[in-house]
mmCIF file of C-alpha atoms in Angstrom:
data_model
loop_
_atom_site.group_PDB
_atom_site.id
_atom_site.type_symbol
_atom_site.label_atom_id
_atom_site.label_comp_id
_atom_site.label_asym_id
_atom_site.label_seq_id
_atom_site.Cartn_x
_atom_site.Cartn_y
_atom_site.Cartn_z
ATOM 1 C CA UNK A 116 -8.645 64.215 5.679
ATOM 2 C CA UNK A 117 -6.955 67.353 7.636
ATOM 3 C CA UNK A 118 -8.976 70.519 6.915
ATOM 4 C CA UNK A 119 -7.205 73.954 6.281
ATOM 5 C CA UNK A 120 -6.622 75.018 9.975
ATOM 6 C CA UNK A 121 -5.416 71.762 10.954
ATOM 7 C CA UNK A 122 -2.937 71.707 8.107
ATOM 8 C CA UNK A 123 -1.913 75.240 8.924
ATOM 9 C CA UNK A 124 -1.443 74.246 12.713
ATOM 10 C CA UNK A 125 0.800 71.444 11.102
ATOM 11 C CA UNK A 126 2.658 73.645 8.948
ATOM 12 C CA UNK A 127 3.269 76.061 11.973
ATOM 13 C CA UNK A 128 4.925 73.352 14.236
ATOM 14 C CA UNK A 129 6.999 72.071 11.547
ATOM 15 C CA UNK A 130 8.460 75.479 10.627
ATOM 16 C CA UNK A 131 8.914 76.288 14.333
ATOM 17 C CA UNK A 132 10.694 73.224 14.796
ATOM 18 C CA UNK A 133 12.965 73.626 11.452
ATOM 19 C CA UNK A 134 13.595 77.058 12.681
ATOM 20 C CA UNK A 135 15.339 75.391 15.805
ATOM 21 C CA UNK A 136 17.091 72.953 13.531
ATOM 22 C CA UNK A 137 14.807 70.112 14.295
ATOM 23 C CA UNK A 138 13.776 67.922 11.125
ATOM 24 C CA UNK A 139 10.668 66.278 12.649
ATOM 25 C CA UNK A 140 7.786 64.744 10.702
ATOM 26 C CA UNK A 141 4.616 63.180 12.074
ATOM 27 C CA UNK A 142 2.081 60.581 10.478
ATOM 28 C CA UNK A 143 -1.374 59.701 11.275
ATOM 29 C CA UNK A 144 -4.446 61.817 11.822
ATOM 30 C CA UNK A 145 -4.388 65.674 11.894
ATOM 31 C CA UNK A 146 -4.678 65.507 15.517
ATOM 32 C CA UNK A 147 -1.916 62.935 16.269
ATOM 33 C CA UNK A 148 0.527 64.810 14.043
ATOM 34 C CA UNK A 149 -0.323 68.114 15.872
ATOM 35 C CA UNK A 150 0.158 66.636 19.508
ATOM 36 C CA UNK A 151 3.484 64.896 17.942
ATOM 37 C CA UNK A 152 4.823 68.229 16.823
ATOM 38 C CA UNK A 153 3.723 70.592 19.556
ATOM 39 C CA UNK A 154 5.381 67.659 22.319
ATOM 40 C CA UNK A 155 8.747 67.572 20.144
ATOM 41 C CA UNK A 156 8.297 71.518 19.752
ATOM 42 C CA UNK A 157 7.949 71.788 23.670
ATOM 43 C CA UNK A 158 10.884 69.564 24.122
ATOM 44 C CA UNK A 159 13.125 71.770 22.187
ATOM 45 C CA UNK A 160 11.902 74.681 23.786
ATOM 46 C CA UNK A 161 12.201 73.723 27.492
ATOM 47 C CA UNK A 162 15.757 72.559 26.458
ATOM 48 C CA UNK A 163 16.591 76.161 25.446
ATOM 49 C CA UNK A 164 14.686 77.406 28.540
ATOM 50 C CA UNK A 165 16.562 75.321 30.641
ATOM 51 C CA UNK A 166 20.018 76.614 29.080
ATOM 52 C CA UNK A 167 18.632 80.232 29.854
ATOM 53 C CA UNK A 168 17.880 79.405 33.095
ATOM 54 C CA UNK A 169 21.160 78.568 33.719
ATOM 55 C CA UNK A 170 22.300 81.936 32.953
ATOM 56 C CA UNK A 171 23.301 84.358 35.863
ATOM 57 C CA UNK A 172 20.459 86.716 35.898
ATOM 58 C CA UNK A 173 19.327 89.404 38.743
ATOM 59 C CA UNK A 174 16.146 88.333 40.302
ATOM 60 C CA UNK A 175 14.471 91.376 38.380
ATOM 61 C CA UNK A 176 15.667 90.066 35.209
ATOM 62 C CA UNK A 177 14.536 86.650 36.018
ATOM 63 C CA UNK A 178 11.078 87.953 36.852
ATOM 64 C CA UNK A 179 11.034 89.778 33.599
ATOM 65 C CA UNK A 180 11.476 86.783 31.510
ATOM 66 C CA UNK A 181 8.683 84.880 33.623
ATOM 67 C CA UNK A 182 6.497 87.864 32.818
ATOM 68 C CA UNK A 183 7.407 87.638 29.224
ATOM 69 C CA UNK A 184 6.647 83.688 29.330
ATOM 70 C CA UNK A 185 3.090 84.341 30.510
ATOM 71 C CA UNK A 186 2.546 87.466 28.109
ATOM 72 C CA UNK A 187 3.354 85.053 25.225
ATOM 73 C CA UNK A 188 0.249 83.286 26.236
ATOM 74 C CA UNK A 189 -3.307 83.778 25.664
ATOM 75 C CA UNK A 190 -4.399 86.050 28.486
ATOM 76 C CA UNK A 191 -7.484 83.956 29.190
ATOM 77 C CA UNK A 192 -5.486 81.018 29.354
ATOM 78 C CA UNK A 193 -2.462 82.291 31.941
ATOM 79 C CA UNK A 194 -3.596 80.694 35.107
ATOM 80 C CA UNK A 195 -4.084 77.324 33.264
ATOM 81 C CA UNK A 196 -0.518 77.449 31.978
ATOM 82 C CA UNK A 197 0.765 78.113 35.216
ATOM 83 C CA UNK A 198 -1.401 74.846 36.866
ATOM 84 C CA UNK A 199 -0.204 72.605 33.595
ATOM 85 C CA UNK A 200 3.243 73.699 34.227
ATOM 86 C CA UNK A 201 2.860 72.778 37.963
ATOM 87 C CA UNK A 202 0.988 69.844 37.241
ATOM 88 C CA UNK A 203 4.023 68.529 34.762
ATOM 89 C CA UNK A 204 6.559 69.152 37.179
ATOM 90 C CA UNK A 205 4.948 67.648 39.996
ATOM 91 C CA UNK A 206 3.349 64.694 38.838
ATOM 92 C CA UNK A 207 6.796 62.375 39.388
ATOM 93 C CA UNK A 208 6.946 63.303 42.968
ATOM 94 C CA UNK A 209 3.972 61.065 44.224
ATOM 95 C CA UNK A 210 5.412 58.312 42.590
ATOM 96 C CA UNK A 211 8.932 59.175 43.961
ATOM 97 C CA UNK A 212 7.271 59.217 47.500
ATOM 98 C CA UNK A 213 5.827 55.712 47.009
ATOM 99 C CA UNK A 214 9.024 54.147 45.758
ATOM 100 C CA UNK A 215 10.926 55.705 49.167
ATOM 101 C CA UNK A 216 8.232 54.763 51.557
ATOM 102 C CA UNK A 217 10.800 55.017 54.537
ATOM 103 C CA UNK A 218 12.212 58.727 53.440
ATOM 104 C CA UNK A 219 10.171 61.389 54.772
ATOM 105 C CA UNK A 220 11.393 64.099 52.062
ATOM 106 C CA UNK A 221 10.104 62.824 48.936
ATOM 107 C CA UNK A 222 6.671 62.436 50.700
ATOM 108 C CA UNK A 223 7.040 66.096 52.282
ATOM 109 C CA UNK A 224 7.923 67.396 48.522
ATOM 110 C CA UNK A 225 4.906 65.346 47.262
ATOM 111 C CA UNK A 226 2.523 66.620 50.048
ATOM 112 C CA UNK A 227 3.815 70.121 49.245
ATOM 113 C CA UNK A 228 3.646 69.854 45.313
ATOM 114 C CA UNK A 229 -0.413 68.657 46.310
ATOM 115 C CA UNK A 230 -0.923 71.677 48.411
ATOM 116 C CA UNK A 231 0.631 73.944 45.926
ATOM 117 C CA UNK A 232 -1.326 72.639 42.985
ATOM 118 C CA UNK A 233 -4.444 73.043 44.914
ATOM 119 C CA UNK A 234 -3.497 76.690 45.854
ATOM 120 C CA UNK A 235 -2.699 77.537 42.260
ATOM 121 C CA UNK A 236 -6.104 76.061 41.026
ATOM 122 C CA UNK A 237 -7.623 78.046 44.122
ATOM 123 C CA UNK A 238 -6.261 81.257 43.048
ATOM 124 C CA UNK A 239 -7.623 80.572 39.316
ATOM 125 C CA UNK A 240 -10.958 79.912 40.416
ATOM 126 C CA UNK A 241 -10.897 82.986 42.542
ATOM 127 C CA UNK A 242 -8.994 85.710 41.084
ATOM 128 C CA UNK A 243 -10.243 88.891 41.596
ATOM 129 C CA UNK A 244 -12.541 87.832 44.281
ATOM 130 C CA UNK A 245 -10.633 89.237 47.012
ATOM 131 C CA UNK A 246 -10.390 92.695 45.533
ATOM 132 C CA UNK A 247 -14.293 92.573 44.928
ATOM 133 C CA UNK A 248 -14.979 91.617 48.175
ATOM 134 C CA UNK A 249 -16.864 88.483 46.658
ATOM 135 C CA UNK A 250 -17.089 86.355 49.714
ATOM 136 C CA UNK A 251 -19.283 83.641 48.419
ATOM 137 C CA UNK A 252 -16.589 82.804 45.641
ATOM 138 C CA UNK A 253 -14.382 82.589 48.153
ATOM 139 C CA UNK A 254 -16.032 80.608 50.854
ATOM 140 C CA UNK A 255 -17.095 78.228 48.106
ATOM 141 C CA UNK A 256 -13.174 77.260 48.085
ATOM 142 C CA UNK A 257 -12.626 76.921 51.913
ATOM 143 C CA UNK A 258 -12.674 73.188 51.605
ATOM 144 C CA UNK A 259 -10.143 73.392 49.337
ATOM 145 C CA UNK A 260 -7.652 75.756 51.127
ATOM 146 C CA UNK A 261 -8.111 73.364 54.161
ATOM 147 C CA UNK A 262 -6.975 70.448 52.209
ATOM 148 C CA UNK A 263 -4.088 72.646 51.014
ATOM 149 C CA UNK A 264 -3.124 73.713 54.608
ATOM 150 C CA UNK A 265 -3.376 69.957 55.718
ATOM 151 C CA UNK A 266 -1.021 68.995 53.148
ATOM 152 C CA UNK A 267 1.399 72.028 53.605
ATOM 153 C CA UNK A 268 1.242 70.970 57.312
ATOM 154 C CA UNK A 269 1.964 67.220 56.460
ATOM 155 C CA UNK A 270 4.925 68.305 54.548
ATOM 156 C CA UNK A 271 6.247 70.411 57.531
ATOM 157 C CA UNK A 272 5.965 67.401 59.773
ATOM 158 C CA UNK A 273 7.582 65.007 57.530
ATOM 159 C CA UNK A 274 10.502 67.361 56.923
ATOM 160 C CA UNK A 275 10.529 68.043 60.937
ATOM 161 C CA UNK A 276 10.692 64.086 61.027
ATOM 162 C CA UNK A 277 13.891 63.934 58.824
ATOM 163 C CA UNK A 278 15.593 67.012 61.104
ATOM 164 C CA UNK A 279 14.626 64.902 64.469
ATOM 165 C CA UNK A 280 16.064 62.009 62.958
ATOM 166 C CA UNK A 281 19.398 64.018 62.092
ATOM 167 C CA UNK A 282 18.974 65.545 65.619
ATOM 168 C CA UNK A 283 19.240 62.271 67.026
ATOM 169 C CA UNK A 284 22.558 61.485 65.244
ATOM 170 C CA UNK A 285 23.923 65.004 66.177
ATOM 171 C CA UNK A 286 24.294 66.008 62.525
#
C-alpha cells in the first residue's frame, strides 16, 4: 500500500508526463511505479533537451541554460547531478572500447571518460578546499588525481598512436 508521499510522487510524475503529451501508467510497487515514471519523464525531458541543444545559441546563452539546469536541482545535489549525468553519458565507452580492441580511439575515449569521472568526483569531494587552504582534504585525494592523470595520459597516448598510424600512410 502506498503512503501519501509515494502516491503524491506518482501523481506528480504522471502529471508531468501528461503535460508533455505522454500517457504513461505504471503498475507494481510504489517504488517501481516511481522509477518507471521517472525514467519515462527523463527520456521525454532528454528528448526536449536534445532538440533545444540543436538550436544555434551563443556560448553565453548555452552557459545560461546549463546554469538554469543546475539551479533547478537541489543545491546540495548539484555535484551529484553532474557526476550522475557524466556516468550515464560515459557508461557505454568501456564496452565500445572492448568491442573495438584494435582501435585506439574508443579506448582513448573510455580512458578520458574514466579520468573525467574521477576529476568530477574529486571536485565534489574537495569543493571549497582550495579556497579554504584545506591541504588535508586535498592531499586525501592525491591518489585519485594521479589515477586521473594516468588515464588522461593513456588517452593521449592512444590518440597519438592513431595519429602516428595516419602519419605512416601520409594522411
